[in-house]
Every structure is written in structure tokens, then in C-alpha cells.
Amino acid sequence: MRGRRWRVGAGLVAAVMVAALAGCTEDGGQGEGGFTVGLLLPSRAVPRWEQSDKPLIEKRVKELCPDCRVVYANAENDAASQRQQMNSMITRGVSALILDVVDPKALRSSVRAADRAGIPVIAYDRLAEGPISGFVSFDGGRVGRLQGEALLQSMGAKAGGGVVMVNGDPSSPNAAWYEGGARSVLQDRVRILKSYNTLGWRTENAHDHMSAAISALGPNQIDGVLAANDSIAAGVIAALKSARVSPLPPVTGQDADLDAVRRIVKGEQYMTVYKPFRQETEAASAMAVALARGNDLDALVTSTVDSPTTRDVPAVLLDPVSVTAETIGRTLVRDGVYTIDQICTPKLRSACDRIGLTRGGR
């Protein structure tokens, strides 16, 4: 992925929202100003899509345009299903589409169909192909670098040892983006013993990969695991525990799933990457509302990117945050993602106390 990039923080996103709201109220946001935004998400295998992204987008579109509504479909990791869902939304005449693409090449024809129908498409989280009108995501290279840096730090005296990489689904453009960022940090500093691609980002597939690595290498040769996201980390850790590997090697993650945060508290997972989903959903909602109103995106975007088919796509690339046990309180709790009571179940109370994750703590 090429293109100009700037890291974007909460302040700029807030400014984007003001601009978007102005664009909506310019047309009144009432009566004849109402329209429908289509939202297409890729799966339920990763909890964030239905637990965070969907409700946040629905809420923000409604705030920006009270008479507007969001119609939703989940592809369950199936490109053919997503193509059918998208074509159905085009047929029903939605005014804008927010698309988190399962397979960019497979959906290219549907993006072109939307363009012919005059429906702008915002590529959400993953860069779609075809004539998209905008792109909102987190800097995937930065995500991978955060994972690689944390893994090196956690390996301590074993830095330079053997690492297994359990990467994402190769059909997702983000998977290679994350892996490239991680390898840029790990290369020449560790021995990458095995590297796997995880179809569907599925926990069970990651479990199979890790079991195969343990069988091939032996448990004592694995000094760290680069897991691309938290669903993959769950499968990796389950396989390590089934093989009675002790102590567990450090394992990375991404998405700050609640179960992953609890694993971090327990000491089973070393880190996750927190991507403030509210910033991403607000930027995408603002872009969809602006384009549906016939406005341009000049005031909303901070960058451009090139896809394999389209140059200079207007883009917002947001900044991810590394989270370890020591920083849960001042990241996820501070931002209201989870409360301490949600994280610190009765069984985890003593572990939370050990890391200072108590009311008034870190």
C-alpha cells in the first residue's frame, strides 16, 4: 500500500466530526434529508465487528442525520455472501456504503456496480479494490511494528530466540500489512521458525497451526509467538496449554477483545493492540453522511492511499496503541472501553490487584 500518511489522533477526529455534522445539518438532517447507509462487515469470528463497530456506526450515523438509518449485513467470512449482500443493497438504492471487505478482488465487481449506480463506497478497516470513494483504517504497518516491538521486549534474555508467526487471513489486505510491519522489527533479531496464514482469522485454525508448530519444533524451542489478533492468540494459547507448555511464551494480539484483556491480566497473553474503534467508526460515518449528501471529503480526510486499482483514495489512517498488563488502566479503562469490574471478574481480582488494576489504580 502506497500513499501519503499522517497519524491521526482523537483531536483531529473530533474536528472531522464537527465538519461532518455541519455538512449534515446544512441539508437539515430531517424530512427529505433522510437516507439509508449500507454497512457490510466481514465476520463474527472477530468479536469487535458486532460488539463495537456495528453499534457505534449505527449510533453515529443517527447522531449526524436523525432521519437516516443503517441497514446491516454480515458476510460470515464468505466473499460470495458479501457480494450478494452488497448487490442487494445496491438494488434497494442505499445512498452510501461502508464496506469492510472479505476479499478485495472478489468484491471488485460489486464496487464497480455501486459506482455505476452512483453509490459512494467507503472502504472500512480493509482497503477494497475498485472505484472506492474513501478509506478509513488504522495504520497496519504500525500495528505490526507494535506487536514486534512488544514481543522482543517480552522475550527479554531470550531475544534472538525462536519465534512462530501465526498471521491473519491472506485474503485480507490487512494481514500482509500487519505481517510486514512485524517482520520489519523482527528480522535479523529473532529466528522465525514457522509462519502460518490463518484462514478466516479463526481461533480453531490458529489452534491447529500452533499444535503443528509444537509437534514439529518441540515446546522448548518456541520463545515467542507473533499472533496477528486476539482470536488467533486465543487459539495459540489454547494449543500451548493443551501441550502443557510451561511457562507460556509471550504471545501478542490485536483488537483488545475483553477475553484477551483478561488473558493479559492472567499472564497468558503478553499484549494486544488497542485500536480506538470510536475514532474509526466516527470517521467512516462522517464520510458516508457527507458523500450521501453530495459533499466532498476535503475537510474530513488527512491522507491519500493507492489501492491496486485506484490512485489517491482519500483516507484517514488512525494511530493504534500497544496495551500490556501495566497499561490497561490508562488506555482501555480510561477511554471507557471496559470498566474494571468487567475486566476483573471475581476469579481475576487477585491478579488485577497484583498489576494495580484497581479503582484508582493504573
mmCIF file of C-alpha atoms in Angstrom:
data_model
loop_
_atom_site.group_PDB
_atom_site.id
_atom_site.type_symbol
_atom_site.label_atom_id
_atom_site.label_comp_id
_atom_site.label_asym_id
_atom_site.label_seq_id
_atom_site.Cartn_x
_atom_site.Cartn_y
_atom_site.Cartn_z
ATOM 1 C CA MET A 1 0.000 0.000 0.000
ATOM 2 C CA ARG A 2 1.478 3.284 -1.090
ATOM 3 C CA GLY A 3 0.464 6.842 -0.397
ATOM 4 C CA ARG A 4 0.888 9.804 1.890
ATOM 5 C CA ARG A 5 0.180 9.002 5.522
ATOM 6 C CA TRP A 6 -0.238 11.011 8.671
ATOM 7 C CA ARG A 7 -1.033 9.582 12.072
ATOM 8 C CA VAL A 8 -4.371 10.789 13.322
ATOM 9 C CA GLY A 9 -5.339 11.289 16.947
ATOM 10 C CA ALA A 10 -8.549 11.967 18.798
ATOM 11 C CA GLY A 11 -8.323 15.754 18.347
ATOM 12 C CA LEU A 12 -8.368 15.545 14.585
ATOM 13 C CA VAL A 13 -11.170 13.018 14.617
ATOM 14 C CA ALA A 14 -13.210 15.405 16.747
ATOM 15 C CA ALA A 15 -12.633 18.142 14.170
ATOM 16 C CA VAL A 16 -13.717 15.720 11.443
ATOM 17 C CA MET A 17 -16.947 15.086 13.315
ATOM 18 C CA VAL A 18 -17.720 18.792 13.603
ATOM 19 C CA ALA A 19 -17.207 19.214 9.882
ATOM 20 C CA ALA A 20 -19.382 16.219 9.111
ATOM 21 C CA LEU A 21 -22.170 17.384 11.385
ATOM 22 C CA ALA A 22 -22.100 20.764 9.701
ATOM 23 C CA GLY A 23 -22.422 19.027 6.355
ATOM 24 C CA CYS A 24 -25.454 17.105 7.565
ATOM 25 C CA THR A 25 -27.288 19.999 9.176
ATOM 26 C CA GLU A 26 -26.674 22.064 6.078
ATOM 27 C CA ASP A 27 -29.389 19.920 4.484
ATOM 28 C CA GLY A 28 -31.395 19.892 7.671
ATOM 29 C CA GLY A 29 -30.899 16.223 8.561
ATOM 30 C CA GLN A 30 -34.697 15.974 8.714
ATOM 31 C CA GLY A 31 -37.584 15.040 6.471
ATOM 32 C CA GLU A 32 -36.365 14.871 2.899
ATOM 33 C CA GLY A 33 -32.773 14.783 4.138
ATOM 34 C CA GLY A 34 -33.143 11.215 5.404
ATOM 35 C CA PHE A 35 -31.422 8.361 3.584
ATOM 36 C CA THR A 36 -30.044 4.873 4.135
ATOM 37 C CA VAL A 37 -26.411 3.866 4.671
ATOM 38 C CA GLY A 38 -25.448 0.257 3.990
ATOM 39 C CA LEU A 39 -22.999 -1.374 6.388
ATOM 40 C CA LEU A 40 -21.241 -4.583 5.345
ATOM 41 C CA LEU A 41 -18.989 -6.255 7.914
ATOM 42 C CA PRO A 42 -16.872 -9.332 7.242
ATOM 43 C CA SER A 43 -17.415 -11.861 10.028
ATOM 44 C CA ARG A 44 -18.448 -12.798 13.529
ATOM 45 C CA ALA A 45 -15.205 -14.656 14.190
ATOM 46 C CA VAL A 46 -13.636 -11.413 15.431
ATOM 47 C CA PRO A 47 -15.806 -10.053 18.277
ATOM 48 C CA ARG A 48 -15.160 -6.372 17.590
ATOM 49 C CA TRP A 49 -17.287 -6.241 14.438
ATOM 50 C CA GLU A 50 -20.624 -6.882 16.101
ATOM 51 C CA GLN A 51 -19.792 -5.742 19.621
ATOM 52 C CA SER A 52 -18.144 -2.413 18.769
ATOM 53 C CA ASP A 53 -18.152 -1.343 15.123
ATOM 54 C CA LYS A 54 -21.777 -2.046 14.233
ATOM 55 C CA PRO A 55 -23.451 -0.302 17.192
ATOM 56 C CA LEU A 56 -21.031 2.630 17.077
ATOM 57 C CA ILE A 57 -21.645 3.246 13.362
ATOM 58 C CA GLU A 58 -25.403 2.958 13.766
ATOM 59 C CA LYS A 59 -25.330 5.405 16.665
ATOM 60 C CA ARG A 60 -23.093 7.950 14.943
ATOM 61 C CA VAL A 61 -24.986 7.966 11.653
ATOM 62 C CA LYS A 62 -28.175 8.632 13.616
ATOM 63 C CA GLU A 63 -26.500 11.467 15.509
ATOM 64 C CA LEU A 64 -25.270 13.063 12.305
ATOM 65 C CA CYS A 65 -28.553 12.618 10.472
ATOM 66 C CA PRO A 66 -31.581 11.841 12.670
ATOM 67 C CA ASP A 67 -33.806 10.764 9.771
ATOM 68 C CA CYS A 68 -31.176 8.417 8.360
ATOM 69 C CA ARG A 69 -30.872 4.723 9.048
ATOM 70 C CA VAL A 70 -28.312 1.959 8.666
ATOM 71 C CA VAL A 71 -29.032 -1.406 7.042
ATOM 72 C CA TYR A 72 -26.598 -4.131 8.056
ATOM 73 C CA ALA A 73 -25.249 -7.426 6.744
ATOM 74 C CA ASN A 74 -22.508 -9.760 7.975
ATOM 75 C CA ALA A 75 -20.705 -11.946 5.442
ATOM 76 C CA GLU A 76 -19.556 -14.664 7.861
ATOM 77 C CA ASN A 77 -16.150 -14.672 6.112
ATOM 78 C CA ASP A 78 -17.710 -15.644 2.790
ATOM 79 C CA ALA A 79 -16.914 -13.442 -0.201
ATOM 80 C CA ALA A 80 -19.805 -14.792 -2.283
ATOM 81 C CA SER A 81 -22.244 -13.936 0.517
ATOM 82 C CA GLN A 82 -20.818 -10.450 0.848
ATOM 83 C CA ARG A 83 -21.073 -9.885 -2.892
ATOM 84 C CA GLN A 84 -24.740 -10.920 -2.777
ATOM 85 C CA GLN A 85 -25.373 -8.687 0.254
ATOM 86 C CA MET A 86 -23.726 -5.715 -1.404
ATOM 87 C CA ASN A 87 -25.576 -6.212 -4.687
ATOM 88 C CA SER A 88 -28.846 -6.384 -2.739
ATOM 89 C CA MET A 89 -28.081 -3.051 -1.064
ATOM 90 C CA ILE A 90 -27.262 -1.512 -4.430
ATOM 91 C CA THR A 91 -30.580 -2.757 -5.813
ATOM 92 C CA ARG A 92 -32.529 -1.289 -2.917
ATOM 93 C CA GLY A 93 -30.871 2.074 -3.539
ATOM 94 C CA VAL A 94 -28.857 2.889 -0.444
ATOM 95 C CA SER A 95 -27.228 6.313 -0.573
ATOM 96 C CA ALA A 96 -23.767 5.228 0.630
ATOM 97 C CA LEU A 97 -21.986 2.007 1.551
ATOM 98 C CA ILE A 98 -19.492 1.316 4.334
ATOM 99 C CA LEU A 99 -17.692 -1.852 3.269
ATOM 100 C CA ASP A 100 -15.316 -3.944 5.353
ATOM 101 C CA VAL A 101 -14.330 -6.253 2.550
ATOM 102 C CA VAL A 102 -13.829 -10.008 2.980
ATOM 103 C CA ASP A 103 -11.868 -10.408 -0.262
ATOM 104 C CA PRO A 104 -10.960 -7.246 -2.226
ATOM 105 C CA LYS A 105 -10.620 -8.975 -5.594
ATOM 106 C CA ALA A 106 -13.864 -10.903 -5.239
ATOM 107 C CA LEU A 107 -15.797 -7.732 -4.373
ATOM 108 C CA ARG A 108 -14.232 -5.542 -7.058
ATOM 109 C CA SER A 109 -17.131 -6.048 -9.472
ATOM 110 C CA SER A 110 -19.654 -5.067 -6.793
ATOM 111 C CA VAL A 111 -17.717 -1.889 -6.011
ATOM 112 C CA ARG A 112 -17.847 -1.063 -9.703
ATOM 113 C CA ALA A 113 -21.599 -1.762 -9.743
ATOM 114 C CA ALA A 114 -22.081 0.657 -6.851
ATOM 115 C CA ASP A 115 -20.082 3.288 -8.701
ATOM 116 C CA ARG A 116 -22.236 2.858 -11.812
ATOM 117 C CA ALA A 117 -25.318 3.276 -9.622
ATOM 118 C CA GLY A 118 -23.929 6.496 -8.173
ATOM 119 C CA ILE A 119 -23.467 4.992 -4.704
ATOM 120 C CA PRO A 120 -20.203 6.008 -2.973
ATOM 121 C CA VAL A 121 -18.296 3.230 -1.190
ATOM 122 C CA ILE A 122 -16.208 3.853 1.937
ATOM 123 C CA ALA A 123 -13.655 1.084 2.442
ATOM 124 C CA TYR A 124 -13.684 0.404 6.171
ATOM 125 C CA ASP A 125 -10.706 -1.059 8.042
ATOM 126 C CA ARG A 126 -9.572 -3.021 4.951
ATOM 127 C CA LEU A 127 -8.708 -1.415 1.624
ATOM 128 C CA ALA A 128 -11.173 -2.543 -1.026
ATOM 129 C CA GLU A 129 -10.450 -2.533 -4.745
ATOM 130 C CA GLY A 130 -12.332 -0.746 -7.493
ATOM 131 C CA PRO A 131 -13.555 2.883 -7.572
ATOM 132 C CA ILE A 132 -13.928 3.445 -3.813
ATOM 133 C CA SER A 133 -14.580 6.981 -2.600
ATOM 134 C CA GLY A 134 -12.700 6.860 0.703
ATOM 135 C CA PHE A 135 -10.802 4.688 3.154
ATOM 136 C CA VAL A 136 -10.758 4.626 6.967
ATOM 137 C CA SER A 137 -8.433 2.368 8.927
ATOM 138 C CA PHE A 138 -5.595 2.117 11.397
ATOM 139 C CA ASP A 139 -2.021 2.154 10.171
ATOM 140 C CA GLY A 140 -1.472 -1.576 9.682
ATOM 141 C CA GLY A 141 2.284 -1.296 9.423
ATOM 142 C CA ARG A 142 2.311 0.441 12.775
ATOM 143 C CA VAL A 143 0.121 -2.340 14.248
ATOM 144 C CA GLY A 144 2.663 -4.954 13.178
ATOM 145 C CA ARG A 145 5.588 -2.925 14.469
ATOM 146 C CA LEU A 146 3.922 -2.521 17.868
ATOM 147 C CA GLN A 147 3.437 -6.282 18.036
ATOM 148 C CA GLY A 148 7.029 -6.982 17.025
ATOM 149 C CA GLU A 149 8.466 -4.448 19.467
ATOM 150 C CA ALA A 150 6.390 -5.817 22.335
ATOM 151 C CA LEU A 151 7.387 -9.383 21.522
ATOM 152 C CA LEU A 152 11.085 -8.501 21.558
ATOM 153 C CA GLN A 153 10.675 -6.689 24.868
ATOM 154 C CA SER A 154 8.771 -9.576 26.429
ATOM 155 C CA MET A 155 11.336 -12.163 25.339
ATOM 156 C CA GLY A 156 13.984 -10.435 27.438
ATOM 157 C CA ALA A 157 17.059 -12.625 27.721
ATOM 158 C CA LYS A 158 15.613 -14.910 25.036
ATOM 159 C CA ALA A 159 15.553 -12.116 22.450
ATOM 160 C CA GLY A 160 17.198 -13.616 19.414
ATOM 161 C CA GLY A 161 15.470 -16.925 20.068
ATOM 162 C CA GLY A 162 12.855 -18.809 18.073
ATOM 163 C CA VAL A 163 9.519 -17.251 17.132
ATOM 164 C CA VAL A 164 6.417 -18.690 15.496
ATOM 165 C CA MET A 165 4.310 -16.287 13.417
ATOM 166 C CA VAL A 166 0.591 -17.030 13.212
ATOM 167 C CA ASN A 167 -0.612 -14.453 10.715
ATOM 168 C CA GLY A 168 -4.069 -13.431 9.527
ATOM 169 C CA ASP A 169 -6.168 -14.477 6.557
ATOM 170 C CA PRO A 170 -4.236 -13.958 3.306
ATOM 171 C CA SER A 171 -7.407 -12.805 1.531
ATOM 172 C CA SER A 172 -7.423 -9.722 3.795
ATOM 173 C CA PRO A 173 -5.151 -6.903 2.630
ATOM 174 C CA ASN A 174 -4.509 -6.032 6.256
ATOM 175 C CA ALA A 175 -2.918 -9.408 7.010
ATOM 176 C CA ALA A 176 0.113 -8.700 4.818
ATOM 177 C CA TRP A 177 0.224 -5.124 6.149
ATOM 178 C CA TYR A 178 0.443 -6.367 9.742
ATOM 179 C CA GLU A 179 2.933 -9.107 8.908
ATOM 180 C CA GLY A 180 5.172 -6.707 7.018
ATOM 181 C CA GLY A 181 5.263 -4.322 9.954
ATOM 182 C CA ALA A 182 6.096 -7.123 12.373
ATOM 183 C CA ARG A 183 8.814 -8.576 10.166
ATOM 184 C CA SER A 184 10.430 -5.154 9.777
ATOM 185 C CA VAL A 185 11.053 -5.245 13.543
ATOM 186 C CA LEU A 186 11.802 -8.939 13.998
ATOM 187 C CA GLN A 187 14.059 -9.567 11.021
ATOM 188 C CA ASP A 188 17.674 -10.244 11.986
ATOM 189 C CA ARG A 189 16.688 -10.062 15.666
ATOM 190 C CA VAL A 190 14.935 -13.410 16.111
ATOM 191 C CA ARG A 191 14.773 -16.745 14.318
ATOM 192 C CA ILE A 192 11.383 -17.150 12.654
ATOM 193 C CA LEU A 193 10.904 -20.893 12.960
ATOM 194 C CA LYS A 194 7.453 -21.262 11.410
ATOM 195 C CA SER A 195 4.995 -18.901 9.737
ATOM 196 C CA TYR A 196 1.335 -19.706 9.107
ATOM 197 C CA ASN A 197 -1.611 -17.968 7.449
ATOM 198 C CA THR A 198 -4.889 -18.328 9.362
ATOM 199 C CA LEU A 199 -7.947 -18.660 7.157
ATOM 200 C CA GLY A 200 -10.881 -16.644 8.418
ATOM 201 C CA TRP A 201 -8.833 -15.380 11.379
ATOM 202 C CA ARG A 202 -10.444 -18.332 13.146
ATOM 203 C CA THR A 203 -9.417 -19.472 16.603
ATOM 204 C CA GLU A 204 -9.660 -23.150 15.690
ATOM 205 C CA ASN A 205 -7.369 -22.695 12.683
ATOM 206 C CA ALA A 206 -4.814 -20.881 14.831
ATOM 207 C CA HIS A 207 -5.019 -23.738 17.349
ATOM 208 C CA ASP A 208 -4.207 -26.219 14.584
ATOM 209 C CA HIS A 209 -1.241 -24.134 13.400
ATOM 210 C CA MET A 210 0.199 -23.838 16.881
ATOM 211 C CA SER A 211 -0.282 -27.528 17.577
ATOM 212 C CA ALA A 212 1.586 -28.303 14.361
ATOM 213 C CA ALA A 213 4.423 -25.960 15.348
ATOM 214 C CA ILE A 214 4.745 -27.547 18.778
ATOM 215 C CA SER A 215 4.796 -31.006 17.213
ATOM 216 C CA ALA A 216 7.424 -30.036 14.651
ATOM 217 C CA LEU A 217 9.677 -27.926 16.859
ATOM 218 C CA GLY A 218 9.139 -29.145 20.379
ATOM 219 C CA PRO A 219 7.782 -26.838 23.086
ATOM 220 C CA ASN A 220 11.178 -25.751 24.365
ATOM 221 C CA GLN A 221 12.227 -24.209 21.049
ATOM 222 C CA ILE A 222 9.433 -21.626 20.955
ATOM 223 C CA ASP A 223 10.447 -18.443 22.745
ATOM 224 C CA GLY A 224 7.623 -16.229 21.489
ATOM 225 C CA VAL A 225 4.552 -16.205 19.252
ATOM 226 C CA LEU A 226 3.538 -13.357 16.962
ATOM 227 C CA ALA A 227 -0.247 -13.805 16.830
ATOM 228 C CA ALA A 228 -1.896 -11.377 14.432
ATOM 229 C CA ASN A 229 -5.029 -10.725 16.502
ATOM 230 C CA ASP A 230 -6.785 -11.772 19.686
ATOM 231 C CA SER A 231 -8.897 -14.517 18.109
ATOM 232 C CA ILE A 232 -5.702 -16.072 16.781
ATOM 233 C CA ALA A 233 -3.989 -15.547 20.144
ATOM 234 C CA ALA A 234 -6.821 -17.474 21.826
ATOM 235 C CA GLY A 235 -6.174 -20.489 19.614
ATOM 236 C CA VAL A 236 -2.404 -20.237 20.081
ATOM 237 C CA ILE A 237 -2.673 -20.114 23.873
ATOM 238 C CA ALA A 238 -5.175 -22.974 23.977
ATOM 239 C CA ALA A 239 -2.768 -25.129 21.963
ATOM 240 C CA LEU A 240 0.171 -24.236 24.193
ATOM 241 C CA LYS A 241 -1.842 -25.088 27.306
ATOM 242 C CA SER A 242 -3.083 -28.363 25.779
ATOM 243 C CA ALA A 243 0.561 -29.287 25.150
ATOM 244 C CA ARG A 244 1.319 -28.359 28.778
ATOM 245 C CA VAL A 245 3.903 -25.784 27.784
ATOM 246 C CA SER A 246 5.013 -24.018 30.952
ATOM 247 C CA PRO A 247 5.796 -21.260 31.341
ATOM 248 C CA LEU A 248 3.863 -19.951 28.369
ATOM 249 C CA PRO A 249 5.961 -17.995 25.870
ATOM 250 C CA PRO A 250 4.868 -14.389 25.277
ATOM 251 C CA VAL A 251 2.023 -14.085 22.765
ATOM 252 C CA THR A 252 0.887 -10.913 21.003
ATOM 253 C CA GLY A 253 -2.610 -9.949 19.849
ATOM 254 C CA GLN A 254 -4.766 -7.200 18.381
ATOM 255 C CA ASP A 255 -8.253 -5.695 18.842
ATOM 256 C CA ALA A 256 -8.346 -5.544 22.670
ATOM 257 C CA ASP A 257 -11.120 -8.140 22.927
ATOM 258 C CA LEU A 258 -12.375 -8.453 26.502
ATOM 259 C CA ASP A 259 -11.300 -12.096 26.726
ATOM 260 C CA ALA A 260 -7.833 -11.100 25.542
ATOM 261 C CA VAL A 261 -7.598 -8.358 28.153
ATOM 262 C CA ARG A 262 -8.479 -10.915 30.809
ATOM 263 C CA ARG A 263 -5.790 -13.248 29.434
ATOM 264 C CA ILE A 264 -3.314 -10.399 29.749
ATOM 265 C CA VAL A 265 -4.338 -9.903 33.374
ATOM 266 C CA LYS A 266 -3.825 -13.642 33.989
ATOM 267 C CA GLY A 267 -0.408 -13.545 32.339
ATOM 268 C CA GLU A 268 -1.349 -15.852 29.465
ATOM 269 C CA GLN A 269 -1.133 -13.223 26.715
ATOM 270 C CA TYR A 270 1.523 -10.546 26.784
ATOM 271 C CA MET A 271 -0.104 -7.718 24.826
ATOM 272 C CA THR A 272 -2.818 -6.615 22.466
ATOM 273 C CA VAL A 273 -3.127 -3.687 20.100
ATOM 274 C CA TYR A 274 -5.925 -1.292 21.000
ATOM 275 C CA LYS A 275 -7.479 0.448 18.044
ATOM 276 C CA PRO A 276 -9.862 3.117 19.359
ATOM 277 C CA PHE A 277 -12.871 1.921 17.410
ATOM 278 C CA ARG A 278 -14.911 5.013 18.184
ATOM 279 C CA GLN A 279 -12.469 7.140 16.180
ATOM 280 C CA GLU A 280 -12.661 4.760 13.229
ATOM 281 C CA THR A 281 -16.446 4.449 13.288
ATOM 282 C CA GLU A 282 -16.932 8.192 13.623
ATOM 283 C CA ALA A 283 -14.641 8.934 10.695
ATOM 284 C CA ALA A 284 -16.382 6.369 8.483
ATOM 285 C CA SER A 285 -19.838 7.600 9.483
ATOM 286 C CA ALA A 286 -18.889 11.193 8.747
ATOM 287 C CA MET A 287 -17.532 10.268 5.321
ATOM 288 C CA ALA A 288 -20.627 8.236 4.439
ATOM 289 C CA VAL A 289 -23.004 11.013 5.506
ATOM 290 C CA ALA A 290 -21.007 13.671 3.636
ATOM 291 C CA LEU A 291 -20.895 11.658 0.415
ATOM 292 C CA ALA A 292 -24.574 10.735 0.631
ATOM 293 C CA ARG A 293 -25.297 14.458 0.899
ATOM 294 C CA GLY A 294 -23.257 15.097 -2.230
ATOM 295 C CA ASN A 295 -20.414 16.805 -0.367
ATOM 296 C CA ASP A 296 -16.722 16.155 -0.934
ATOM 297 C CA LEU A 297 -14.319 14.793 1.677
ATOM 298 C CA ASP A 298 -11.689 17.526 1.625
ATOM 299 C CA ALA A 299 -12.418 18.663 5.191
ATOM 300 C CA LEU A 300 -12.606 15.115 6.527
ATOM 301 C CA VAL A 301 -9.512 13.310 5.294
ATOM 302 C CA THR A 302 -5.858 13.596 6.216
ATOM 303 C CA SER A 303 -4.146 11.420 3.632
ATOM 304 C CA THR A 304 -4.409 9.516 0.390
ATOM 305 C CA VAL A 305 -3.582 5.889 -0.365
ATOM 306 C CA ASP A 306 -3.246 3.846 -3.535
ATOM 307 C CA SER A 307 -5.069 0.559 -3.957
ATOM 308 C CA PRO A 308 -4.161 -1.977 -6.648
ATOM 309 C CA THR A 309 -6.839 -0.377 -8.853
ATOM 310 C CA THR A 310 -7.222 3.229 -7.728
ATOM 311 C CA ARG A 311 -4.742 6.001 -7.002
ATOM 312 C CA ASP A 312 -5.094 8.793 -4.446
ATOM 313 C CA VAL A 313 -8.049 7.415 -2.490
ATOM 314 C CA PRO A 314 -8.978 9.981 0.221
ATOM 315 C CA ALA A 315 -8.091 8.393 3.543
ATOM 316 C CA VAL A 316 -7.982 8.663 7.306
ATOM 317 C CA LEU A 317 -5.312 6.466 8.921
ATOM 318 C CA LEU A 318 -5.551 6.336 12.693
ATOM 319 C CA ASP A 319 -2.955 5.543 15.328
ATOM 320 C CA PRO A 320 -3.060 2.182 17.187
ATOM 321 C CA VAL A 321 -1.928 1.755 20.806
ATOM 322 C CA SER A 322 0.008 -1.093 22.423
ATOM 323 C CA VAL A 323 -1.579 -2.445 25.627
ATOM 324 C CA THR A 324 0.130 -4.616 28.237
ATOM 325 C CA ALA A 325 -0.854 -5.503 31.797
ATOM 326 C CA GLU A 326 0.774 -2.317 33.048
ATOM 327 C CA THR A 327 -1.192 -0.028 30.721
ATOM 328 C CA ILE A 328 -4.732 -1.465 30.698
ATOM 329 C CA GLY A 329 -5.958 1.142 33.155
ATOM 330 C CA ARG A 330 -4.610 4.185 31.362
ATOM 331 C CA THR A 331 -5.796 3.021 27.938
ATOM 332 C CA LEU A 332 -8.863 0.790 27.832
ATOM 333 C CA VAL A 333 -10.337 1.738 31.210
ATOM 334 C CA ARG A 334 -9.572 5.431 30.839
ATOM 335 C CA ASP A 335 -11.218 5.511 27.393
ATOM 336 C CA GLY A 336 -14.321 3.750 28.681
ATOM 337 C CA VAL A 337 -13.873 0.641 26.545
ATOM 338 C CA TYR A 338 -14.241 -1.584 29.620
ATOM 339 C CA THR A 339 -14.780 -0.968 33.300
ATOM 340 C CA ILE A 340 -12.536 -2.502 35.914
ATOM 341 C CA ASP A 341 -15.482 -4.634 37.037
ATOM 342 C CA GLN A 342 -15.866 -6.014 33.512
ATOM 343 C CA ILE A 343 -12.193 -6.969 33.352
ATOM 344 C CA CYS A 344 -11.641 -8.033 36.934
ATOM 345 C CA THR A 345 -14.073 -10.877 37.463
ATOM 346 C CA PRO A 346 -14.052 -12.447 40.941
ATOM 347 C CA LYS A 347 -11.583 -15.085 39.747
ATOM 348 C CA LEU A 348 -9.249 -12.360 38.443
ATOM 349 C CA ARG A 349 -9.467 -9.986 41.393
ATOM 350 C CA SER A 350 -6.158 -11.032 42.934
ATOM 351 C CA ALA A 351 -4.419 -10.878 39.542
ATOM 352 C CA CYS A 352 -5.842 -7.397 38.989
ATOM 353 C CA ASP A 353 -4.590 -6.343 42.421
ATOM 354 C CA ARG A 354 -1.098 -7.591 41.557
ATOM 355 C CA ILE A 355 -0.876 -5.368 38.490
ATOM 356 C CA GLY A 356 -2.500 -2.398 40.203
ATOM 357 C CA LEU A 357 -5.711 -2.607 38.200
ATOM 358 C CA THR A 358 -7.998 -1.464 40.974
ATOM 359 C CA ARG A 359 -10.269 1.516 41.403
ATOM 360 C CA GLY A 360 -7.934 4.467 41.489
ATOM 361 C CA GLY A 361 -5.105 2.272 40.161
ATOM 362 C CA ARG A 362 -3.425 2.234 36.769
#
